[in-house]
Amino acid sequence: MKVAKQNLADRLIGWISPKTGLDRLRYRSALSTASGYAGARRDRNVTVNWRGAAASADADTLPDLDELRGRSRDLVRNDPIGQSSIATKVTNVIGAGHMVRPEIDAERLRMTPDQARAWEREALDIWTDWAGCRDCDITRVQTFGELEDLVFRSRLLSGDVFVVRRFKRRAGRLLATAVQVVEADRISNPHWRTDSDDIAGGIEFDEDGAAVAYHVADRYVLDRGLKGSTTWQRIPAYGARGEWQVLHVHNTRWRPDMSRYAPMLAPVITSLKQRSEYTEAELQAAVVSACFAIGMTSEGGDLSEGLKTSGSGGSDAKQDIRLTDPGMVFDLLPGESVQSFAPGRPSPQFTPFIEAVAQEVGAGTDLPYELLLKKFQASYSASRAALEMAWQFFRVDRAQHVAQFCRPVYEAVISEAVARGLIAAPGFFDNPLMRQAYLRATWMGPARISIDPVKDAKADREYLDMGATSLTAITAARFGLDHRDVRKRRQEDGSEAVGASGSSGEGPDEEDDDDTSDTETAPGERHAI
């Protein structure tokens, strides 16, 4: 049994009572080896200085957020792998933006199929008019698809992002609903007060831990001294009738009671930074190695004309030779020479090391190594497995993005349209179940990556024949399109006859796989931040 080291208390007790001190040391030594988990032992070299405090999620996260955000953004600006990790996720989860297909519950609403399709077309027209115009952005800069990119990218970069519901009437527009995207840094405690049970990270909570309000600063932390004093606006999370006023779009919540969230790159920041510095050092060494020099000495030791007029002052003059450009030629004095310099760069271990780090970064960001580096040199099976694994992660991110951002905004737009009488929806504001029935919709994102479309098409056909999937699901996954739009275009150009098999919008091959949630009532409060 390993004997525990004596501390000051052990020595003091041993001086007063040697027997008591010996018993204490014996028991302490036994306790140090009694742990059932090797990872909890403190008598090993690897764990002796490891103190993992069992603190709350906020205590572990909030103090580090400013530094984590700054470093994450710096890596994305300056490190190619950091940039690739964010861009790859945004491209495959968001792409050019999600398409929505309204699919109301006609049975609950007691509508005929024709009435339901007419209502869905009208709702889709209203949404398309709103989402395709830059007025949906309070700053009039982006369409809704571009806002999706901004929101998801900001969520990955900063850990979370906030969307404030605004109302602004503009000439020629049907609706006043608009959204404002607020970066994570601006949500903070008023007057930088310390976090407490009722407010943390700029979010105010009730006794159950539910967010009731958000405090938005009028500037970033580093902008505090630019002009005047910082002011905060308190925006309620929900309006008087339960309609949302602020959306908190965030990364996956992996611990209970989390108020704010860390950037996606947080687990790999150190690895990325060290890899970046190593790459820069290798590159500099390779550049120096390429700058070889040639020395020339004339007979009799005469210097070149340039050196004669340089004021060097006689034969003892020395030239200051610096390798700044490739292929440089120097005139040398007698007895001078250019020493060879062979740093052995690039190192033969450079590429394997960089790829090993990339694999580590991919594991930490849920991105297969092949997709992170855009390098597919393994076997067909390995590449396909990497894409299938990536698709599973992308599907989770899409579902979370739609639930946190797309669906609530869609519900706000349709709710305002109903309130303004642009579309008839009896019982919409009176019965929550009726409102859910009107707001059901399917969201379709970018097409799924395929490395063998022929095999995938055959597999889809077999699944379709088995009844395990639908034309809607296949068309959305493979092409990011609405099957009804594709069928309509085929009918219009004559490639599919009306009434042909599968041309009907109804039947067992169609599915309702949407999730719905309560939405707001009529337009409410305005929050200009």
Tab-separated table of N, CA and C in Angstrom, residues 33-156:
chain	number	residue	atom	x	y	z
A	33	THR	N	-6.426	4.704	-1.586
A	33	THR	CA	-6.475	3.594	-2.551
A	33	THR	C	-7.813	2.880	-2.529
A	34	ALA	N	-8.781	3.415	-1.788
A	34	ALA	CA	-10.058	2.722	-1.638
A	34	ALA	C	-11.085	3.108	-2.673
A	35	SER	N	-10.767	4.032	-3.575
A	35	SER	CA	-11.746	4.501	-4.556
A	35	SER	C	-12.137	3.387	-5.515
A	36	GLY	N	-13.445	3.297	-5.796
A	36	GLY	CA	-13.910	2.296	-6.755
A	36	GLY	C	-13.658	2.693	-8.195
A	37	TYR	N	-13.453	3.978	-8.473
A	37	TYR	CA	-13.185	4.484	-9.817
A	37	TYR	C	-11.747	4.981	-9.892
A	38	ALA	N	-11.017	4.450	-10.843
A	38	ALA	CA	-9.631	4.886	-11.013
A	38	ALA	C	-9.561	6.381	-11.331
A	39	GLY	N	-10.576	6.885	-12.047
A	39	GLY	CA	-10.587	8.287	-12.419
A	39	GLY	C	-10.785	9.217	-11.244
A	40	ALA	N	-11.205	8.692	-10.081
A	40	ALA	CA	-11.423	9.522	-8.903
A	40	ALA	C	-10.249	9.480	-7.933
A	41	ARG	N	-9.251	8.644	-8.201
A	41	ARG	CA	-8.106	8.551	-7.301
A	41	ARG	C	-7.230	9.795	-7.404
A	42	ARG	N	-6.600	10.144	-6.293
A	42	ARG	CA	-5.763	11.344	-6.250
A	42	ARG	C	-4.299	11.014	-5.941
A	43	ASP	N	-3.955	9.741	-5.914
A	43	ASP	CA	-2.595	9.361	-5.568
A	43	ASP	C	-1.773	8.981	-6.787
A	44	ARG	N	-2.291	9.186	-7.990
A	44	ARG	CA	-1.558	8.889	-9.210
A	44	ARG	C	-1.014	10.172	-9.813
A	45	ASN	N	0.083	10.039	-10.531
A	45	ASN	CA	0.711	11.221	-11.123
A	45	ASN	C	-0.233	11.946	-12.071
A	46	VAL	N	-1.035	11.181	-12.801
A	46	VAL	CA	-1.888	11.799	-13.804
A	46	VAL	C	-3.066	12.544	-13.189
A	47	THR	N	-3.434	12.213	-11.939
A	47	THR	CA	-4.611	12.839	-11.321
A	47	THR	C	-4.297	13.667	-10.088
A	48	VAL	N	-3.035	13.680	-9.646
A	48	VAL	CA	-2.728	14.350	-8.389
A	48	VAL	C	-3.023	15.842	-8.437
A	49	ASN	N	-2.849	16.467	-9.583
A	49	ASN	CA	-3.107	17.909	-9.716
A	49	ASN	C	-4.405	18.210	-10.465
A	50	TRP	N	-5.220	17.202	-10.665
A	50	TRP	CA	-6.467	17.363	-11.424
A	50	TRP	C	-7.598	17.623	-10.443
A	51	ARG	N	-8.119	18.814	-10.482
A	51	ARG	CA	-9.218	19.191	-9.596
A	51	ARG	C	-10.412	19.609	-10.450
A	52	GLY	N	-11.265	18.664	-10.762
A	52	GLY	CA	-12.466	18.967	-11.533
A	52	GLY	C	-13.615	19.288	-10.605
A	53	ALA	N	-13.866	20.553	-10.392
A	53	ALA	CA	-14.906	20.963	-9.442
A	53	ALA	C	-16.288	20.604	-9.974
A	54	ALA	N	-17.122	20.052	-9.094
A	54	ALA	CA	-18.487	19.686	-9.471
A	54	ALA	C	-19.408	20.885	-9.280
A	55	ALA	N	-19.200	21.905	-10.108
A	55	ALA	CA	-19.980	23.135	-10.004
A	55	ALA	C	-21.201	23.068	-10.918
A	56	SER	N	-22.055	24.082	-10.832
A	56	SER	CA	-23.238	24.139	-11.685
A	56	SER	C	-22.840	24.452	-13.123
A	57	ALA	N	-23.778	24.267	-14.042
A	57	ALA	CA	-23.500	24.544	-15.454
A	57	ALA	C	-23.142	26.003	-15.670
A	58	ASP	N	-23.843	26.903	-15.006
A	58	ASP	CA	-23.548	28.328	-15.154
A	58	ASP	C	-22.187	28.690	-14.564
A	59	ALA	N	-21.843	28.098	-13.410
A	59	ALA	CA	-20.549	28.388	-12.795
A	59	ALA	C	-19.407	27.914	-13.681
A	60	ASP	N	-19.617	26.817	-14.397
A	60	ASP	CA	-18.584	26.297	-15.289
A	60	ASP	C	-18.504	27.061	-16.608
A	61	THR	N	-19.583	27.717	-16.995
A	61	THR	CA	-19.666	28.277	-18.349
A	61	THR	C	-19.599	29.800	-18.394
A	62	LEU	N	-20.418	30.466	-17.609
A	62	LEU	CA	-20.569	31.917	-17.738
A	62	LEU	C	-19.272	32.710	-17.599
A	63	PRO	N	-18.380	32.392	-16.641
A	63	PRO	CA	-17.164	33.216	-16.510
A	63	PRO	C	-16.241	33.148	-17.727
A	64	ASP	N	-16.346	32.106	-18.524
A	64	ASP	CA	-15.422	31.915	-19.652
A	64	ASP	C	-16.005	32.320	-21.000
A	65	LEU	N	-17.265	32.709	-21.043
A	65	LEU	CA	-17.929	32.892	-22.332
A	65	LEU	C	-17.300	33.979	-23.195
A	66	ASP	N	-16.953	35.125	-22.605
A	66	ASP	CA	-16.365	36.208	-23.403
A	66	ASP	C	-15.083	35.746	-24.089
A	67	GLU	N	-14.235	35.049	-23.345
A	67	GLU	CA	-12.970	34.571	-23.910
A	67	GLU	C	-13.203	33.494	-24.957
A	68	LEU	N	-14.135	32.591	-24.683
A	68	LEU	CA	-14.425	31.518	-25.633
A	68	LEU	C	-14.976	32.069	-26.942
A	69	ARG	N	-15.869	33.049	-26.854
A	69	ARG	CA	-16.426	33.639	-28.073
A	69	ARG	C	-15.349	34.336	-28.881
A	70	GLY	N	-14.518	35.139	-28.211
A	70	GLY	CA	-13.467	35.854	-28.923
A	70	GLY	C	-12.503	34.915	-29.611
A	71	ARG	N	-12.095	33.855	-28.933
A	71	ARG	CA	-11.151	32.914	-29.526
A	71	ARG	C	-11.797	32.103	-30.645
A	72	SER	N	-13.046	31.743	-30.455
A	72	SER	CA	-13.751	31.007	-31.498
A	72	SER	C	-13.846	31.824	-32.782
A	73	ARG	N	-14.207	33.087	-32.662
A	73	ARG	CA	-14.323	33.951	-33.838
A	73	ARG	C	-12.958	34.203	-34.480
A	74	ASP	N	-11.918	34.323	-33.656
A	74	ASP	CA	-10.572	34.523	-34.198
A	74	ASP	C	-10.140	33.309	-35.015
A	75	LEU	N	-10.434	32.113	-34.533
A	75	LEU	CA	-10.070	30.903	-35.262
A	75	LEU	C	-10.807	30.812	-36.589
A	76	VAL	N	-12.080	31.177	-36.589
A	76	VAL	CA	-12.846	31.115	-37.836
A	76	VAL	C	-12.337	32.155	-38.830
A	77	ARG	N	-11.877	33.303	-38.335
A	77	ARG	CA	-11.325	34.323	-39.223
A	77	ARG	C	-9.978	33.914	-39.805
A	78	ASN	N	-9.165	33.218	-39.014
A	78	ASN	CA	-7.764	33.040	-39.386
A	78	ASN	C	-7.298	31.595	-39.561
A	79	ASP	N	-8.084	30.640	-39.137
A	79	ASP	CA	-7.668	29.242	-39.238
A	79	ASP	C	-8.543	28.513	-40.246
A	80	PRO	N	-7.961	27.889	-41.276
A	80	PRO	CA	-8.784	27.249	-42.319
A	80	PRO	C	-9.629	26.099	-41.807
A	81	ILE	N	-9.122	25.322	-40.855
A	81	ILE	CA	-9.922	24.206	-40.337
A	81	ILE	C	-11.054	24.730	-39.463
A	82	GLY	N	-10.778	25.777	-38.691
A	82	GLY	CA	-11.851	26.388	-37.907
A	82	GLY	C	-12.947	26.934	-38.801
A	83	GLN	N	-12.554	27.599	-39.879
A	83	GLN	CA	-13.525	28.116	-40.836
A	83	GLN	C	-14.294	26.982	-41.502
A	84	SER	N	-13.585	25.904	-41.854
A	84	SER	CA	-14.232	24.775	-42.521
A	84	SER	C	-15.279	24.121	-41.630
A	85	SER	N	-14.999	24.008	-40.340
A	85	SER	CA	-15.942	23.353	-39.441
A	85	SER	C	-17.261	24.107	-39.382
A	86	ILE	N	-17.202	25.431	-39.341
A	86	ILE	CA	-18.434	26.234	-39.303
A	86	ILE	C	-19.124	26.224	-40.658
A	87	ALA	N	-18.351	26.477	-41.731
A	87	ALA	CA	-18.937	26.573	-43.067
A	87	ALA	C	-19.566	25.256	-43.502
A	88	THR	N	-18.939	24.134	-43.159
A	88	THR	CA	-19.484	22.825	-43.553
A	88	THR	C	-20.835	22.586	-42.910
A	89	LYS	N	-20.951	22.922	-41.635
A	89	LYS	CA	-22.240	22.736	-40.959
A	89	LYS	C	-23.306	23.665	-41.525
A	90	VAL	N	-22.954	24.926	-41.733
A	90	VAL	CA	-23.936	25.879	-42.253
A	90	VAL	C	-24.413	25.446	-43.643
A	91	THR	N	-23.493	25.018	-44.488
A	91	THR	CA	-23.858	24.622	-45.852
A	91	THR	C	-24.806	23.438	-45.860
A	92	ASN	N	-24.561	22.447	-44.998
A	92	ASN	CA	-25.361	21.224	-45.027
A	92	ASN	C	-26.615	21.295	-44.168
A	93	VAL	N	-26.646	22.179	-43.195
A	93	VAL	CA	-27.836	22.308	-42.354
A	93	VAL	C	-28.779	23.380	-42.892
A	94	ILE	N	-28.229	24.487	-43.372
A	94	ILE	CA	-29.049	25.608	-43.822
A	94	ILE	C	-29.076	25.718	-45.342
A	95	GLY	N	-27.902	25.664	-45.979
A	95	GLY	CA	-27.847	25.852	-47.423
A	95	GLY	C	-28.367	27.231	-47.809
A	96	ALA	N	-29.265	27.261	-48.787
A	96	ALA	CA	-29.875	28.517	-49.207
A	96	ALA	C	-31.113	28.859	-48.386
A	97	GLY	N	-31.397	28.038	-47.368
A	97	GLY	CA	-32.582	28.270	-46.546
A	97	GLY	C	-33.576	27.138	-46.675
A	98	HIS	N	-34.414	26.978	-45.674
A	98	HIS	CA	-35.419	25.915	-45.680
A	98	HIS	C	-36.666	26.322	-46.462
A	99	MET	N	-37.249	25.339	-47.124
A	99	MET	CA	-38.545	25.519	-47.770
A	99	MET	C	-39.632	24.978	-46.845
A	100	VAL	N	-40.759	25.650	-46.809
A	100	VAL	CA	-41.862	25.209	-45.965
A	100	VAL	C	-43.010	24.723	-46.829
A	101	ARG	N	-43.680	23.685	-46.366
A	101	ARG	CA	-44.882	23.197	-47.033
A	101	ARG	C	-45.999	23.119	-46.004
A	102	PRO	N	-46.949	24.060	-46.018
A	102	PRO	CA	-48.078	23.978	-45.082
A	102	PRO	C	-48.845	22.678	-45.270
A	103	GLU	N	-49.150	22.031	-44.166
A	103	GLU	CA	-49.930	20.778	-44.200
A	103	GLU	C	-50.918	20.808	-43.044
A	104	ILE	N	-51.998	21.514	-43.198
A	104	ILE	CA	-52.953	21.683	-42.116
A	104	ILE	C	-53.685	20.372	-41.844
A	105	ASP	N	-54.238	20.276	-40.662
A	105	ASP	CA	-55.007	19.099	-40.259
A	105	ASP	C	-56.448	19.286	-40.729
A	106	ALA	N	-56.721	18.870	-41.960
A	106	ALA	CA	-58.035	19.101	-42.566
A	106	ALA	C	-59.144	18.396	-41.798
A	107	GLU	N	-58.860	17.225	-41.242
A	107	GLU	CA	-59.888	16.486	-40.517
A	107	GLU	C	-60.340	17.246	-39.281
A	108	ARG	N	-59.390	17.740	-38.511
A	108	ARG	CA	-59.754	18.495	-37.313
A	108	ARG	C	-60.476	19.785	-37.674
A	109	LEU	N	-60.059	20.417	-38.779
A	109	LEU	CA	-60.662	21.676	-39.196
A	109	LEU	C	-61.934	21.474	-40.015
A	110	ARG	N	-62.265	20.212	-40.263
A	110	ARG	CA	-63.481	19.858	-41.005
A	110	ARG	C	-63.499	20.507	-42.384
A	111	MET	N	-62.363	20.370	-43.064
A	111	MET	CA	-62.225	20.877	-44.425
A	111	MET	C	-62.185	19.712	-45.405
A	112	THR	N	-62.668	19.945	-46.613
A	112	THR	CA	-62.503	18.968	-47.681
A	112	THR	C	-61.063	19.042	-48.184
A	113	PRO	N	-60.583	18.009	-48.866
A	113	PRO	CA	-59.224	18.063	-49.410
A	113	PRO	C	-58.985	19.287	-50.293
A	114	ASP	N	-59.983	19.655	-51.108
A	114	ASP	CA	-59.817	20.833	-51.968
A	114	ASP	C	-59.725	22.111	-51.149
A	115	GLN	N	-60.535	22.217	-50.101
A	115	GLN	CA	-60.486	23.394	-49.244
A	115	GLN	C	-59.137	23.482	-48.511
A	116	ALA	N	-58.652	22.330	-48.072
A	116	ALA	CA	-57.367	22.312	-47.371
A	116	ALA	C	-56.232	22.740	-48.295
A	117	ARG	N	-56.230	22.217	-49.526
A	117	ARG	CA	-55.164	22.586	-50.460
A	117	ARG	C	-55.233	24.067	-50.810
A	118	ALA	N	-56.430	24.608	-50.926
A	118	ALA	CA	-56.570	26.036	-51.228
A	118	ALA	C	-56.038	26.888	-50.073
A	119	TRP	N	-56.340	26.474	-48.831
A	119	TRP	CA	-55.854	27.221	-47.668
A	119	TRP	C	-54.329	27.147	-47.595
A	120	GLU	N	-53.772	25.980	-47.851
A	120	GLU	CA	-52.315	25.808	-47.811
A	120	GLU	C	-51.621	26.658	-48.867
A	121	ARG	N	-52.200	26.724	-50.065
A	121	ARG	CA	-51.600	27.555	-51.117
A	121	ARG	C	-51.626	29.028	-50.723
A	122	GLU	N	-52.727	29.466	-50.115
A	122	GLU	CA	-52.827	30.860	-49.701
A	122	GLU	C	-51.827	31.179	-48.593
A	123	ALA	N	-51.696	30.262	-47.615
A	123	ALA	CA	-50.728	30.460	-46.535
A	123	ALA	C	-49.304	30.475	-47.085
A	124	LEU	N	-49.024	29.591	-48.032
A	124	LEU	CA	-47.684	29.548	-48.619
A	124	LEU	C	-47.389	30.825	-49.390
A	125	ASP	N	-48.383	31.377	-50.093
A	125	ASP	CA	-48.180	32.639	-50.815
A	125	ASP	C	-47.850	33.780	-49.852
A	126	ILE	N	-48.557	33.821	-48.725
A	126	ILE	CA	-48.302	34.869	-47.735
A	126	ILE	C	-46.891	34.731	-47.175
A	127	TRP	N	-46.510	33.501	-46.815
A	127	TRP	CA	-45.182	33.270	-46.272
A	127	TRP	C	-44.090	33.595	-47.298
A	128	THR	N	-44.282	33.160	-48.539
A	128	THR	CA	-43.278	33.391	-49.572
A	128	THR	C	-43.080	34.881	-49.827
A	129	ASP	N	-44.196	35.624	-49.842
A	129	ASP	CA	-44.104	37.071	-50.037
A	129	ASP	C	-43.316	37.720	-48.901
A	130	TRP	N	-43.553	37.257	-47.678
A	130	TRP	CA	-42.864	37.833	-46.525
A	130	TRP	C	-41.397	37.406	-46.474
A	131	ALA	N	-41.140	36.106	-46.608
A	131	ALA	CA	-39.787	35.575	-46.437
A	131	ALA	C	-38.855	35.952	-47.586
A	132	GLY	N	-39.389	36.176	-48.772
A	132	GLY	CA	-38.542	36.497	-49.912
A	132	GLY	C	-38.185	37.959	-50.020
A	133	CYS	N	-38.779	38.798	-49.156
A	133	CYS	CA	-38.505	40.233	-49.179
A	133	CYS	C	-37.575	40.598	-48.030
A	134	ARG	N	-36.678	41.539	-48.246
A	134	ARG	CA	-35.730	41.938	-47.212
A	134	ARG	C	-36.379	42.734	-46.082
A	135	ASP	N	-37.648	43.075	-46.230
A	135	ASP	CA	-38.350	43.753	-45.147
A	135	ASP	C	-38.603	42.823	-43.965
A	136	CYS	N	-38.444	41.517	-44.148
A	136	CYS	CA	-38.602	40.603	-43.015
A	136	CYS	C	-37.497	40.819	-41.986
A	137	ASP	N	-36.376	41.375	-42.433
A	137	ASP	CA	-35.267	41.744	-41.558
A	137	ASP	C	-35.469	43.203	-41.151
A	138	ILE	N	-35.428	43.490	-39.853
A	138	ILE	CA	-35.676	44.851	-39.393
A	138	ILE	C	-34.660	45.814	-39.990
A	139	THR	N	-33.466	45.314	-40.333
A	139	THR	CA	-32.441	46.163	-40.939
A	139	THR	C	-32.561	46.225	-42.464
A	140	ARG	N	-33.502	45.486	-43.046
A	140	ARG	CA	-33.763	45.452	-44.483
A	140	ARG	C	-32.511	45.054	-45.274
A	141	VAL	N	-31.748	44.109	-44.725
A	141	VAL	CA	-30.526	43.655	-45.376
A	141	VAL	C	-30.675	42.250	-45.936
A	142	GLN	N	-31.388	41.369	-45.247
A	142	GLN	CA	-31.411	39.958	-45.615
A	142	GLN	C	-32.819	39.424	-45.790
A	143	THR	N	-32.933	38.430	-46.673
A	143	THR	CA	-34.169	37.675	-46.778
A	143	THR	C	-34.199	36.661	-45.635
A	144	PHE	N	-35.311	35.927	-45.535
A	144	PHE	CA	-35.405	34.966	-44.435
A	144	PHE	C	-34.372	33.854	-44.582
A	145	GLY	N	-34.122	33.383	-45.809
A	145	GLY	CA	-33.100	32.363	-46.007
A	145	GLY	C	-31.736	32.842	-45.563
A	146	GLU	N	-31.419	34.089	-45.834
A	146	GLU	CA	-30.140	34.658	-45.399
A	146	GLU	C	-30.113	34.865	-43.887
A	147	LEU	N	-31.267	35.183	-43.300
A	147	LEU	CA	-31.340	35.278	-41.845
A	147	LEU	C	-31.105	33.923	-41.192
A	148	GLU	N	-31.595	32.862	-41.834
A	148	GLU	CA	-31.332	31.518	-41.313
A	148	GLU	C	-29.841	31.256	-41.230
A	149	ASP	N	-29.121	31.616	-42.293
A	149	ASP	CA	-27.670	31.443	-42.315
A	149	ASP	C	-27.026	32.220	-41.167
A	150	LEU	N	-27.423	33.479	-41.003
A	150	LEU	CA	-26.852	34.328	-39.953
A	150	LEU	C	-27.131	33.768	-38.572
A	151	VAL	N	-28.362	33.344	-38.332
A	151	VAL	CA	-28.744	32.850	-37.008
A	151	VAL	C	-27.992	31.566	-36.677
A	152	PHE	N	-27.947	30.628	-37.613
A	152	PHE	CA	-27.285	29.348	-37.330
A	152	PHE	C	-25.775	29.533	-37.202
A	153	ARG	N	-25.198	30.354	-38.077
A	153	ARG	CA	-23.757	30.596	-38.000
A	153	ARG	C	-23.400	31.278	-36.667
A	154	SER	N	-24.210	32.244	-36.243
A	154	SER	CA	-23.957	32.925	-34.972
A	154	SER	C	-24.107	31.975	-33.801
A	155	ARG	N	-25.065	31.077	-33.906
A	155	ARG	CA	-25.246	30.078	-32.841
A	155	ARG	C	-23.996	29.210	-32.699
A	156	LEU	N	-23.408	28.774	-33.816
A	156	LEU	CA	-22.204	27.949	-33.750
A	156	LEU	C	-21.015	28.743	-33.244
